[in-house]
mmCIF file of C-alpha atoms in Angstrom:
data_model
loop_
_atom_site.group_PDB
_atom_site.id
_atom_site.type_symbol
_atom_site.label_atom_id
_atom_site.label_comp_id
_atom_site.label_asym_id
_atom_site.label_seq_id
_atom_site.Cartn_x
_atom_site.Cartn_y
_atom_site.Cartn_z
ATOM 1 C CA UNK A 1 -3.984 -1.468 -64.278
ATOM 2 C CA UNK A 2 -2.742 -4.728 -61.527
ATOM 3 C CA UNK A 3 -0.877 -7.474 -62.938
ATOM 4 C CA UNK A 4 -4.104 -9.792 -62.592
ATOM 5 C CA UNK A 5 -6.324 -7.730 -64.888
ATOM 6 C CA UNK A 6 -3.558 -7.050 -67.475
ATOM 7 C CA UNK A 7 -3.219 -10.735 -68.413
ATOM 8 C CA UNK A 8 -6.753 -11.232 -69.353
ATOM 9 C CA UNK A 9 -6.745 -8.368 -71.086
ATOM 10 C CA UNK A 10 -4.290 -8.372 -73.502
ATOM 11 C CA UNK A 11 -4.685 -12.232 -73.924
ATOM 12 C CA UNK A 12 -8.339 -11.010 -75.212
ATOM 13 C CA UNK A 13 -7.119 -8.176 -77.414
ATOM 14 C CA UNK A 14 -4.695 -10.656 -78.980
ATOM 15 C CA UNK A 15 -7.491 -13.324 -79.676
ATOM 16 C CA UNK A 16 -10.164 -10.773 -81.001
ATOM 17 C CA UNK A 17 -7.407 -9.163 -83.410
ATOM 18 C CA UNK A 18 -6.374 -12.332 -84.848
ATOM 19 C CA UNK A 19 -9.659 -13.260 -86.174
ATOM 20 C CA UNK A 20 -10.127 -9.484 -87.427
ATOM 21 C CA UNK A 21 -7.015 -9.015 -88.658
ATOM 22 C CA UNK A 22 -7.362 -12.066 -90.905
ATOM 23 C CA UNK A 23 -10.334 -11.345 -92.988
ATOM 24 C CA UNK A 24 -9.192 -8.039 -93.469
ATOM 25 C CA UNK A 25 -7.446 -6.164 -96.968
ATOM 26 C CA UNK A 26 -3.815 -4.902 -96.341
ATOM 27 C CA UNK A 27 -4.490 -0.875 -96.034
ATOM 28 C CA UNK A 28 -7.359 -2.163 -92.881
ATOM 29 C CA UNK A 29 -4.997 -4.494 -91.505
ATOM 30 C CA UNK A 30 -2.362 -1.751 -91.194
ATOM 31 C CA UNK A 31 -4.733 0.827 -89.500
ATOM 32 C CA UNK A 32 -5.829 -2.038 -87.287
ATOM 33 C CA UNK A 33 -2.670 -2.758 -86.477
ATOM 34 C CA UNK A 34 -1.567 1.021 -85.459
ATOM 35 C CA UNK A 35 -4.707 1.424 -83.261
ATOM 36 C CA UNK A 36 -3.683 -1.866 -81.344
ATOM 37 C CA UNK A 37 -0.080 -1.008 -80.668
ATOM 38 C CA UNK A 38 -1.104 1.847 -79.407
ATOM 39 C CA UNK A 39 -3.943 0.099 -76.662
ATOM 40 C CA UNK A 40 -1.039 -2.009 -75.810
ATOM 41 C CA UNK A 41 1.891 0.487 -75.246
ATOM 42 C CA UNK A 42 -1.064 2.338 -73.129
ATOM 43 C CA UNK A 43 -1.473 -0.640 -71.165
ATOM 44 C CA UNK A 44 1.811 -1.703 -70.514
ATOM 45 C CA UNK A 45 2.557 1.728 -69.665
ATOM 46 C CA UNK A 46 -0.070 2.328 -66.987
ATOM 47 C CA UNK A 47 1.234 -1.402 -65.561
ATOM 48 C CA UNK A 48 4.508 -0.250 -65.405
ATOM 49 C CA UNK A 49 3.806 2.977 -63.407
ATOM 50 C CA UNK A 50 1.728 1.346 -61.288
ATOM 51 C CA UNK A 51 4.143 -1.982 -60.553
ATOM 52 C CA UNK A 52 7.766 -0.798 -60.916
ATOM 53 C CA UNK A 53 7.905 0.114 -57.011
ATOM 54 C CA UNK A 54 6.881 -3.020 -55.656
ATOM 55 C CA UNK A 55 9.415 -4.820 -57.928
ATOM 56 C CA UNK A 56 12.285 -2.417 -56.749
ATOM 57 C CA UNK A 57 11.224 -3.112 -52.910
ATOM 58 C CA UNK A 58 11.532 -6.622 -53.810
ATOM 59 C CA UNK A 59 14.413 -6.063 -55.689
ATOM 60 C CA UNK A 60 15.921 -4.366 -52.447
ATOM 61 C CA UNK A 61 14.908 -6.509 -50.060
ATOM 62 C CA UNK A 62 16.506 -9.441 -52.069
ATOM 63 C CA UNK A 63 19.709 -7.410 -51.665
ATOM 64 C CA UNK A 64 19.030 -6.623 -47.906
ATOM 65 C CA UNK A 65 19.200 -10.588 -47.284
ATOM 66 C CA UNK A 66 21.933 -11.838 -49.415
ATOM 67 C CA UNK A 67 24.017 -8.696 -48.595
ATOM 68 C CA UNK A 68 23.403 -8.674 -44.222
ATOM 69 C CA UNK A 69 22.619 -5.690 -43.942
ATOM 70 C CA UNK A 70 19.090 -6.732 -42.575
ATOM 71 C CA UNK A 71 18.588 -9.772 -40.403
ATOM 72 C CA UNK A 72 15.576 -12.543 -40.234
ATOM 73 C CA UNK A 73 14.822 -14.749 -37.545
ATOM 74 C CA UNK A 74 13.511 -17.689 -39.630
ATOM 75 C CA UNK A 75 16.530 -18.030 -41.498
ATOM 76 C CA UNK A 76 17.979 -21.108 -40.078
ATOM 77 C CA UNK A 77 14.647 -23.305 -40.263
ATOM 78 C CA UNK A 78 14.328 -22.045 -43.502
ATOM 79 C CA UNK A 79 17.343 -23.462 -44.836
ATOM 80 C CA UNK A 80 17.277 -26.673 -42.520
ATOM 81 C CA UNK A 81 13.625 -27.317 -44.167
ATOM 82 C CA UNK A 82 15.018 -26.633 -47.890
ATOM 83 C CA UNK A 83 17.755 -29.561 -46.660
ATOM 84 C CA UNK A 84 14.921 -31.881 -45.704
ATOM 85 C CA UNK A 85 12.827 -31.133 -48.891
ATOM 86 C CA UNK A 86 15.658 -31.929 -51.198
ATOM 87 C CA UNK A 87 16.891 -35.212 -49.871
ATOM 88 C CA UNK A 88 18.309 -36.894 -52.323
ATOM 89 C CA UNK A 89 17.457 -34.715 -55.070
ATOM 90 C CA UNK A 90 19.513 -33.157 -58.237
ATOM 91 C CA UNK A 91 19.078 -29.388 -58.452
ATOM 92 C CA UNK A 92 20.846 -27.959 -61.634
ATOM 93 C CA UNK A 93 21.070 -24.472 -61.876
ATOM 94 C CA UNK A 94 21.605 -22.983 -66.097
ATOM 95 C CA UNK A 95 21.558 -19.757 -67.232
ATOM 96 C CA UNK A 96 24.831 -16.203 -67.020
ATOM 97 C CA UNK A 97 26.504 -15.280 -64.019
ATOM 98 C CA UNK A 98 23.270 -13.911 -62.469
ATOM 99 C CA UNK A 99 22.284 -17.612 -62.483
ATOM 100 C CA UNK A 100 26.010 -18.690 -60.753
ATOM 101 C CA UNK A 101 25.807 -15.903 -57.984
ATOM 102 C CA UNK A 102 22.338 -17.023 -57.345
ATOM 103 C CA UNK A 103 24.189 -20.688 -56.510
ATOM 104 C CA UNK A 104 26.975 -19.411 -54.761
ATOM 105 C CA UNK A 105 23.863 -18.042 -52.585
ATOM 106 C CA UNK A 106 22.618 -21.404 -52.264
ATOM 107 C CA UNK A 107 25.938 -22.892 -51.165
ATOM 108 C CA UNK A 108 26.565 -19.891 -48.456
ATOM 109 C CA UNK A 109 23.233 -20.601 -47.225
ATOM 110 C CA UNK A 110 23.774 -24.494 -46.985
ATOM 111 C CA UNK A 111 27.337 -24.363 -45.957
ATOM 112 C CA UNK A 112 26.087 -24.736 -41.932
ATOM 113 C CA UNK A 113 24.470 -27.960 -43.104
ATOM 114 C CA UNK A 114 27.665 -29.349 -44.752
ATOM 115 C CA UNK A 115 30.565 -31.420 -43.003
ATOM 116 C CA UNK A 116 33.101 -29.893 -45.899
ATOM 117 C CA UNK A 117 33.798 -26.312 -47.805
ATOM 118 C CA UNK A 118 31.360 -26.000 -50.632
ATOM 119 C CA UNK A 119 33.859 -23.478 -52.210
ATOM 120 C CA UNK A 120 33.184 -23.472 -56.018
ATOM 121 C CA UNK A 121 35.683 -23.197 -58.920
ATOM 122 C CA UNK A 122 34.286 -20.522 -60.748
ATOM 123 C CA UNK A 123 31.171 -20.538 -63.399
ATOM 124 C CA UNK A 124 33.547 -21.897 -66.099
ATOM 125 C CA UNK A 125 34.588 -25.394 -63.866
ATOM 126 C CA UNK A 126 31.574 -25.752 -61.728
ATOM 127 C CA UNK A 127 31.469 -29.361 -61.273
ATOM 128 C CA UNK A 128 28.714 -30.722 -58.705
ATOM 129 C CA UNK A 129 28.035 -29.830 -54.850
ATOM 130 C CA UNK A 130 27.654 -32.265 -52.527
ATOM 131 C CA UNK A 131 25.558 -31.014 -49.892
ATOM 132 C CA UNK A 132 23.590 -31.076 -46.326
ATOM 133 C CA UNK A 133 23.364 -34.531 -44.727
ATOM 134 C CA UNK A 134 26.660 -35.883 -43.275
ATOM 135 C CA UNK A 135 28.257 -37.649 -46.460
ATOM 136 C CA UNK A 136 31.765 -38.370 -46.850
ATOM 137 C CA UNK A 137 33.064 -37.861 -50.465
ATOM 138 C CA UNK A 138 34.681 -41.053 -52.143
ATOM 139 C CA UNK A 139 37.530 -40.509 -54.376
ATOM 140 C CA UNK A 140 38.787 -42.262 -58.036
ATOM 141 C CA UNK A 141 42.517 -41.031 -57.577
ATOM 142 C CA UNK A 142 42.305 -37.878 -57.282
ATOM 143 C CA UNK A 143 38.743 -37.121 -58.370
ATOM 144 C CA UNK A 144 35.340 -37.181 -56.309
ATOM 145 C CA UNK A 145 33.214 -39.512 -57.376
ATOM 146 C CA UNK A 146 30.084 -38.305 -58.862
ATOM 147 C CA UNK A 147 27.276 -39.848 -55.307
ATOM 148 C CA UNK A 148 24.708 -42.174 -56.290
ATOM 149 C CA UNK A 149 21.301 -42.262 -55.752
ATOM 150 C CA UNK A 150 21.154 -44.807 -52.998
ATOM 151 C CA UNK A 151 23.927 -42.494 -50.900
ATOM 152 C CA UNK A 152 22.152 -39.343 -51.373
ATOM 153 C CA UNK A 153 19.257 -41.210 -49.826
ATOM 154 C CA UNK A 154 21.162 -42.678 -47.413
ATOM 155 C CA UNK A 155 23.061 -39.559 -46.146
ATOM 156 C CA UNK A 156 20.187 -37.092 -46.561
ATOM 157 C CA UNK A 157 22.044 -35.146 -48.681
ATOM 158 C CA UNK A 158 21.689 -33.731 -52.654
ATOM 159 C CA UNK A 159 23.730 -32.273 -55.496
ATOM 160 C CA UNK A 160 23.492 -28.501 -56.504
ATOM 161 C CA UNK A 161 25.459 -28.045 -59.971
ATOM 162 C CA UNK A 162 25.806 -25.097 -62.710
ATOM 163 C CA UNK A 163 26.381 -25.209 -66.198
ATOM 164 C CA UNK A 164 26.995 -21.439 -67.580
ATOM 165 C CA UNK A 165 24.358 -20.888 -70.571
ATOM 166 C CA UNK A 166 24.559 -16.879 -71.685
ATOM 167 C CA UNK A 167 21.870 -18.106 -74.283
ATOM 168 C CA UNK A 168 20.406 -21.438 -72.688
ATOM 169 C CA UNK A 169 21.836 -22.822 -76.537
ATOM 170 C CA UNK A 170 19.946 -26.611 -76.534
ATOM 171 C CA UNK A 171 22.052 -28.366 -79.543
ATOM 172 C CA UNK A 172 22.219 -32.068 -78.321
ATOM 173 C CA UNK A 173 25.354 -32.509 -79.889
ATOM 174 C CA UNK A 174 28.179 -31.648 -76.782
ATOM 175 C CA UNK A 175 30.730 -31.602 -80.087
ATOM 176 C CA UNK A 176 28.474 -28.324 -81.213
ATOM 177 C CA UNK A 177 30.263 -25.087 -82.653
ATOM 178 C CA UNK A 178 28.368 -23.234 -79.827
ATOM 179 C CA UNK A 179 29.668 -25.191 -77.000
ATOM 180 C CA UNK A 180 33.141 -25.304 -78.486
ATOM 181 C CA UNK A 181 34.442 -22.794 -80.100
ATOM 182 C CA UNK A 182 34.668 -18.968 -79.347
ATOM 183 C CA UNK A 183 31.067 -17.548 -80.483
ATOM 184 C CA UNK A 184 30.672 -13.474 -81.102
ATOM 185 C CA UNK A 185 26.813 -13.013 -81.176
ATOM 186 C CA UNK A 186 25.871 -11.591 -84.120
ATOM 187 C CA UNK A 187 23.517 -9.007 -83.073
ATOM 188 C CA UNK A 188 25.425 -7.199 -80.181
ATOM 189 C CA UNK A 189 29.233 -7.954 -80.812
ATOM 190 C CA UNK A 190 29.512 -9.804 -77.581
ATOM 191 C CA UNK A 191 30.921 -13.294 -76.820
ATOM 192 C CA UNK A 192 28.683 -15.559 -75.867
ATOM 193 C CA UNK A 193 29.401 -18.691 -73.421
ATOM 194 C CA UNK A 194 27.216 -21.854 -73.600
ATOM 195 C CA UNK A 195 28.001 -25.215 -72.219
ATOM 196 C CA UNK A 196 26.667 -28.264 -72.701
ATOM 197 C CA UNK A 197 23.559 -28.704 -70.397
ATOM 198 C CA UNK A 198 21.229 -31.378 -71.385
ATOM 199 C CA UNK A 199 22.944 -34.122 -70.503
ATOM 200 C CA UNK A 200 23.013 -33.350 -66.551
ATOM 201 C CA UNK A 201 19.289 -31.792 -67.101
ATOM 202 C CA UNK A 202 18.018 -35.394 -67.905
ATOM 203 C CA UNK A 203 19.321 -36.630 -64.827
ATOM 204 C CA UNK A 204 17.737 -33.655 -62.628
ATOM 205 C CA UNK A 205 14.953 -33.256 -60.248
ATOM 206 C CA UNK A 206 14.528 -29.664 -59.763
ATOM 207 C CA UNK A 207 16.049 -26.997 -62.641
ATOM 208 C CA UNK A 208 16.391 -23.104 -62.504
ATOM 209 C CA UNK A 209 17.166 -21.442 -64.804
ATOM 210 C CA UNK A 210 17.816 -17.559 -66.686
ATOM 211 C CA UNK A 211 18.010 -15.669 -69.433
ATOM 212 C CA UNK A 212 19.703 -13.077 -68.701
ATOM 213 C CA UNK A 213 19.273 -9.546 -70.877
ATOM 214 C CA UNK A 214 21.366 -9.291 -73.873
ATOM 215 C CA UNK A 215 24.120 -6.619 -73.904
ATOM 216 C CA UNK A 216 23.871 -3.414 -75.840
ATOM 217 C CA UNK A 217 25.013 -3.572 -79.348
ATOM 218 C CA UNK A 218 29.016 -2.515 -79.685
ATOM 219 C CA UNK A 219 27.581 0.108 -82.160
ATOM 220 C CA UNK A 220 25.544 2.059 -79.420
ATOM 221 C CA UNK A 221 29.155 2.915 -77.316
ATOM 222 C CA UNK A 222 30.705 3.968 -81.019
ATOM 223 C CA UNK A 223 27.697 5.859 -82.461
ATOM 224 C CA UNK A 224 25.432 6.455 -80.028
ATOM 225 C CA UNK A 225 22.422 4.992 -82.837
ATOM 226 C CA UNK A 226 20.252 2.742 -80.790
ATOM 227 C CA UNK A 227 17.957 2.225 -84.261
ATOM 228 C CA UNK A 228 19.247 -1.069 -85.501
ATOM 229 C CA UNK A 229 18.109 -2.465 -89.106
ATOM 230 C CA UNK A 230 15.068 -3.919 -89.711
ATOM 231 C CA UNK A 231 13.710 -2.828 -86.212
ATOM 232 C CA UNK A 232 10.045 -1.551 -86.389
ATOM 233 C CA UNK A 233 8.954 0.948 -83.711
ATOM 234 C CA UNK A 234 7.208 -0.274 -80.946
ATOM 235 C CA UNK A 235 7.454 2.571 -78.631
ATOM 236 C CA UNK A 236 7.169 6.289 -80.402
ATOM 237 C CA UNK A 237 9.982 9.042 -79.463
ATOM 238 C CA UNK A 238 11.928 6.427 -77.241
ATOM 239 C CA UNK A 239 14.817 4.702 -78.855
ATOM 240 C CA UNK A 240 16.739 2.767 -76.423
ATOM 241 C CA UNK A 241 13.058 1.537 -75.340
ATOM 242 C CA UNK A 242 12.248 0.320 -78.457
ATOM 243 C CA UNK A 243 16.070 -1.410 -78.753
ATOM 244 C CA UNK A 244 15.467 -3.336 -75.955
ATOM 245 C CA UNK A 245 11.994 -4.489 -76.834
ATOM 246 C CA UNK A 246 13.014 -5.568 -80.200
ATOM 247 C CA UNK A 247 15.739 -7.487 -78.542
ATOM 248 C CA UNK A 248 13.510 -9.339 -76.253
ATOM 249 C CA UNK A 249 11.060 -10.050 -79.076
ATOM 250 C CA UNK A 250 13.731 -11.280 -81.630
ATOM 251 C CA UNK A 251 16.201 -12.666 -79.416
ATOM 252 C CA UNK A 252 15.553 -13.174 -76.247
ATOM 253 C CA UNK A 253 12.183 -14.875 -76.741
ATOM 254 C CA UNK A 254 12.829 -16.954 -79.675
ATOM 255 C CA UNK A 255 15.817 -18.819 -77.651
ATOM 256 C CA UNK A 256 14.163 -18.943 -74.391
ATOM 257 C CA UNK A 257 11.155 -20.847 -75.982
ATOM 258 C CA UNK A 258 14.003 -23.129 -77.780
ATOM 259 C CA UNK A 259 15.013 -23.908 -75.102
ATOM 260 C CA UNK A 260 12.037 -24.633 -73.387
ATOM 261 C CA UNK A 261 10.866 -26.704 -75.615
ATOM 262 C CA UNK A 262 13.675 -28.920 -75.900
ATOM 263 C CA UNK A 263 13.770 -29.134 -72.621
ATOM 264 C CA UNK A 264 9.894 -30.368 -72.598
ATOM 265 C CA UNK A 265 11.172 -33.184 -75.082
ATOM 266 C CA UNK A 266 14.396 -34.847 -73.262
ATOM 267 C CA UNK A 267 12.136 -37.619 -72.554
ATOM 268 C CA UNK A 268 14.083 -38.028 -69.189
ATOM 269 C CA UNK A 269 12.991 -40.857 -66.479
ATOM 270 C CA UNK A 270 11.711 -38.265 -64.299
ATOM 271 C CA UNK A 271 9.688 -34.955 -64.838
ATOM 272 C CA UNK A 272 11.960 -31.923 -63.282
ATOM 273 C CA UNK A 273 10.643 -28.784 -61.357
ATOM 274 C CA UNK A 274 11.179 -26.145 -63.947
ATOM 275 C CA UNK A 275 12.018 -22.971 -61.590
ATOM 276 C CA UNK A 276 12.451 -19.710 -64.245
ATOM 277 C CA UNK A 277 14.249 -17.461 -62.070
ATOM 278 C CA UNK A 278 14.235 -13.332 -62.707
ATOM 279 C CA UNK A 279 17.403 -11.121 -63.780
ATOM 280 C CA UNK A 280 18.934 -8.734 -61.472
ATOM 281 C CA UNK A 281 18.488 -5.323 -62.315
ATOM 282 C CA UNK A 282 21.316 -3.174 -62.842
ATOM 283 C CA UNK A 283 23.189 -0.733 -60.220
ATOM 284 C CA UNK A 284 21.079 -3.462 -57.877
ATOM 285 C CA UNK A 285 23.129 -2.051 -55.068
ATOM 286 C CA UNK A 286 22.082 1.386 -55.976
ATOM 287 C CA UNK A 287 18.426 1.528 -55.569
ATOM 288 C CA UNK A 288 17.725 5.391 -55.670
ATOM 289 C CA UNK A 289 19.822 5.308 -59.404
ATOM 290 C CA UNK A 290 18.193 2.214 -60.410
ATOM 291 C CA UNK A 291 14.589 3.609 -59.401
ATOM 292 C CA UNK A 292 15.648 7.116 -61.817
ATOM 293 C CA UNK A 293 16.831 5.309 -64.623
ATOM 294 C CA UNK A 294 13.270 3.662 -65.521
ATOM 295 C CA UNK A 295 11.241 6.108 -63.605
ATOM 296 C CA UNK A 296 13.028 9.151 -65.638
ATOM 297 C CA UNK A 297 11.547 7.232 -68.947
ATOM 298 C CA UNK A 298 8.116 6.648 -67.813
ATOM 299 C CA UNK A 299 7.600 10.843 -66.847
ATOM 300 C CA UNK A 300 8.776 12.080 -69.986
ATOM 301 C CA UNK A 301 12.170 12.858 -68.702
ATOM 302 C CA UNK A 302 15.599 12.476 -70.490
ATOM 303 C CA UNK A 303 17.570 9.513 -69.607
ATOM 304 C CA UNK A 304 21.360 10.568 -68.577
ATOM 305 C CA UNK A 305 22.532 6.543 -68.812
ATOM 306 C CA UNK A 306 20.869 4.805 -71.975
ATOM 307 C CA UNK A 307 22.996 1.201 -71.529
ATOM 308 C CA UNK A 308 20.831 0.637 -67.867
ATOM 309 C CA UNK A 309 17.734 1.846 -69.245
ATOM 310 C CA UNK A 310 18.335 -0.852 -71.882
ATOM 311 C CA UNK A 311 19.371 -3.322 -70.156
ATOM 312 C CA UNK A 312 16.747 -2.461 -67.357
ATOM 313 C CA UNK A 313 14.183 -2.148 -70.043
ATOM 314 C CA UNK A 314 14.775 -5.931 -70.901
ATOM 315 C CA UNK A 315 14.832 -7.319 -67.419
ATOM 316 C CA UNK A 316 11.678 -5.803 -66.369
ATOM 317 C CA UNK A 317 9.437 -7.112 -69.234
#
């Protein structure tokens, strides 16, 4: 089944089997409910077999540019027209370290275009990019001042910035526990790092952003038990499968549409470009073990490396 047809129809599966599914007793309800997780896992299935190469050769031809080991000729006007279409623009870029490489690629890309290094100080003390045009950084001491909007304008340059969100966390309060203190997600046993974003989003023009997958749970390296409490089964007879679903639909979700909505409601000046930008799939230098991980799930086969499939599992949802 393509992409285009999929949509439609599980958007009309949904919609007829709410208005069933409310006039119905309990013991119907259930049965309906069986009969239509099974049409959907079908369904989702037959996408994935008949998608999951064409996202790999993107996937791989992503890595071809960023890693030179294929060349393009349009390159150069490419990245001279970006230059000219963000004249004195704000681009903030929030989300995990998938979401600071992806700026780093920005900044390699735009560094031809700059009269200074556009070295970065990590994802933790990111601060703001100056870029393209020929603008000459003022200082306060010994900081650069932060360019105003008249310069950018008059220099034909714009500001590229990151703020590291694991969980794109939207408390308005910069003082909040989350942004402060050491957090240890609940769920997986991870650390978490959010900063403070919404301040420098109601100032932007043009935001990407990422949620990246969530880790495995600590438990699944000490036990081996992907079956976490309270976790229904979505997918029969595949257990890391049905982990990472019911991580993306009671944690991943849940925060990313948070996030989005607070981000609807900043009330800011100016509307941004919201740009939602996808996760890199693991071993993404390794397409032939990436490719065998998923593939070896969706023909029946045993899985040698459970932690990609989840985490795989998540970012290709």
């Amino acid at each position: 089944m393509r992409r285009s047809r999929l949509v439609p129809f599980l958007a009309l599966v949904v919609l007829v089997v709410v208005g069933l599914y409310l006039c119905m007793p309990s013991r119907r309800q259930a049965a309906l409910k069986a009969s239509v997780d099974l049409i959907l896992d079908q369904a989702i299935l037959e996408h994935l077999r008949a998608n999951v190469d064409e996202v790999y050769d993107l996937q791989d031809s992503l890595i071809c540019t960023t890693s030179n080991r294929c060349t393009t000729d349009n390159t150069s006007t490419t990245v001279a027209h970006l230059c000219t279409a963000l004249i004195g623009k704000r681009v903030l870029f929030i989300g995990p370290e998938t979401t600071y490489y992806l700026h780093t690629l920005w900044l390699d890309a735009l560094q031809p275009y700059t009269n200074r290094s556009l070295a970065c100080n990590g994802p933790q003390f990111c601060t703001f990019h100056h870029v393209c045009g020929n603008a000459t950084p003022t200082y306060k001491g010994r900081i650069v001042k932060f360019p105003h909007q008249d310069e950018l304008l008059a220099t034909n340059s714009c500001i590229i910035r990151y703020v590291r969100s694991y969980t794109l966390h939207a408390a308005d309060d910069p003082k909040d526990r989350a942004y402060t203190q050491p957090i240890v997600d609940d769920f997986t046993g991870v650390r978490v790092h959010n900063a403070y974003w919404l301040r420098q989003a109601r100032y932007a023009d043009m935001i990407v952003l990422n949620h990246g997958p969530l880790p495995a749970p600590v438990s699944t390296y000490e036990t081996g038990n992907w079956t976490f409490p309270d976790q229904p089964t979505y997918v029969d007879g595949a257990p890391v499968v049905n982990a990472a679903v019911h991580a993306t639909l009671t944690r991943f979700l849940p925060s990313t549409v948070r996030a989005l909505h607070v981000l609807a409601g900043l009330g800011s000046k100016k509307r941004p470009v919201v740009v939602w930008h996808g996760s890199w799939l693991m071993d993404a230098g390794c397409p032939d073990r990436k490719k065998r991980v998923l593939n070896d799930w969706l023909n029946g086969r045993s899985v040698g490396d459970p932690w990609t499939l989840y985490y795989n599992t998540q970012g290709f949802w």
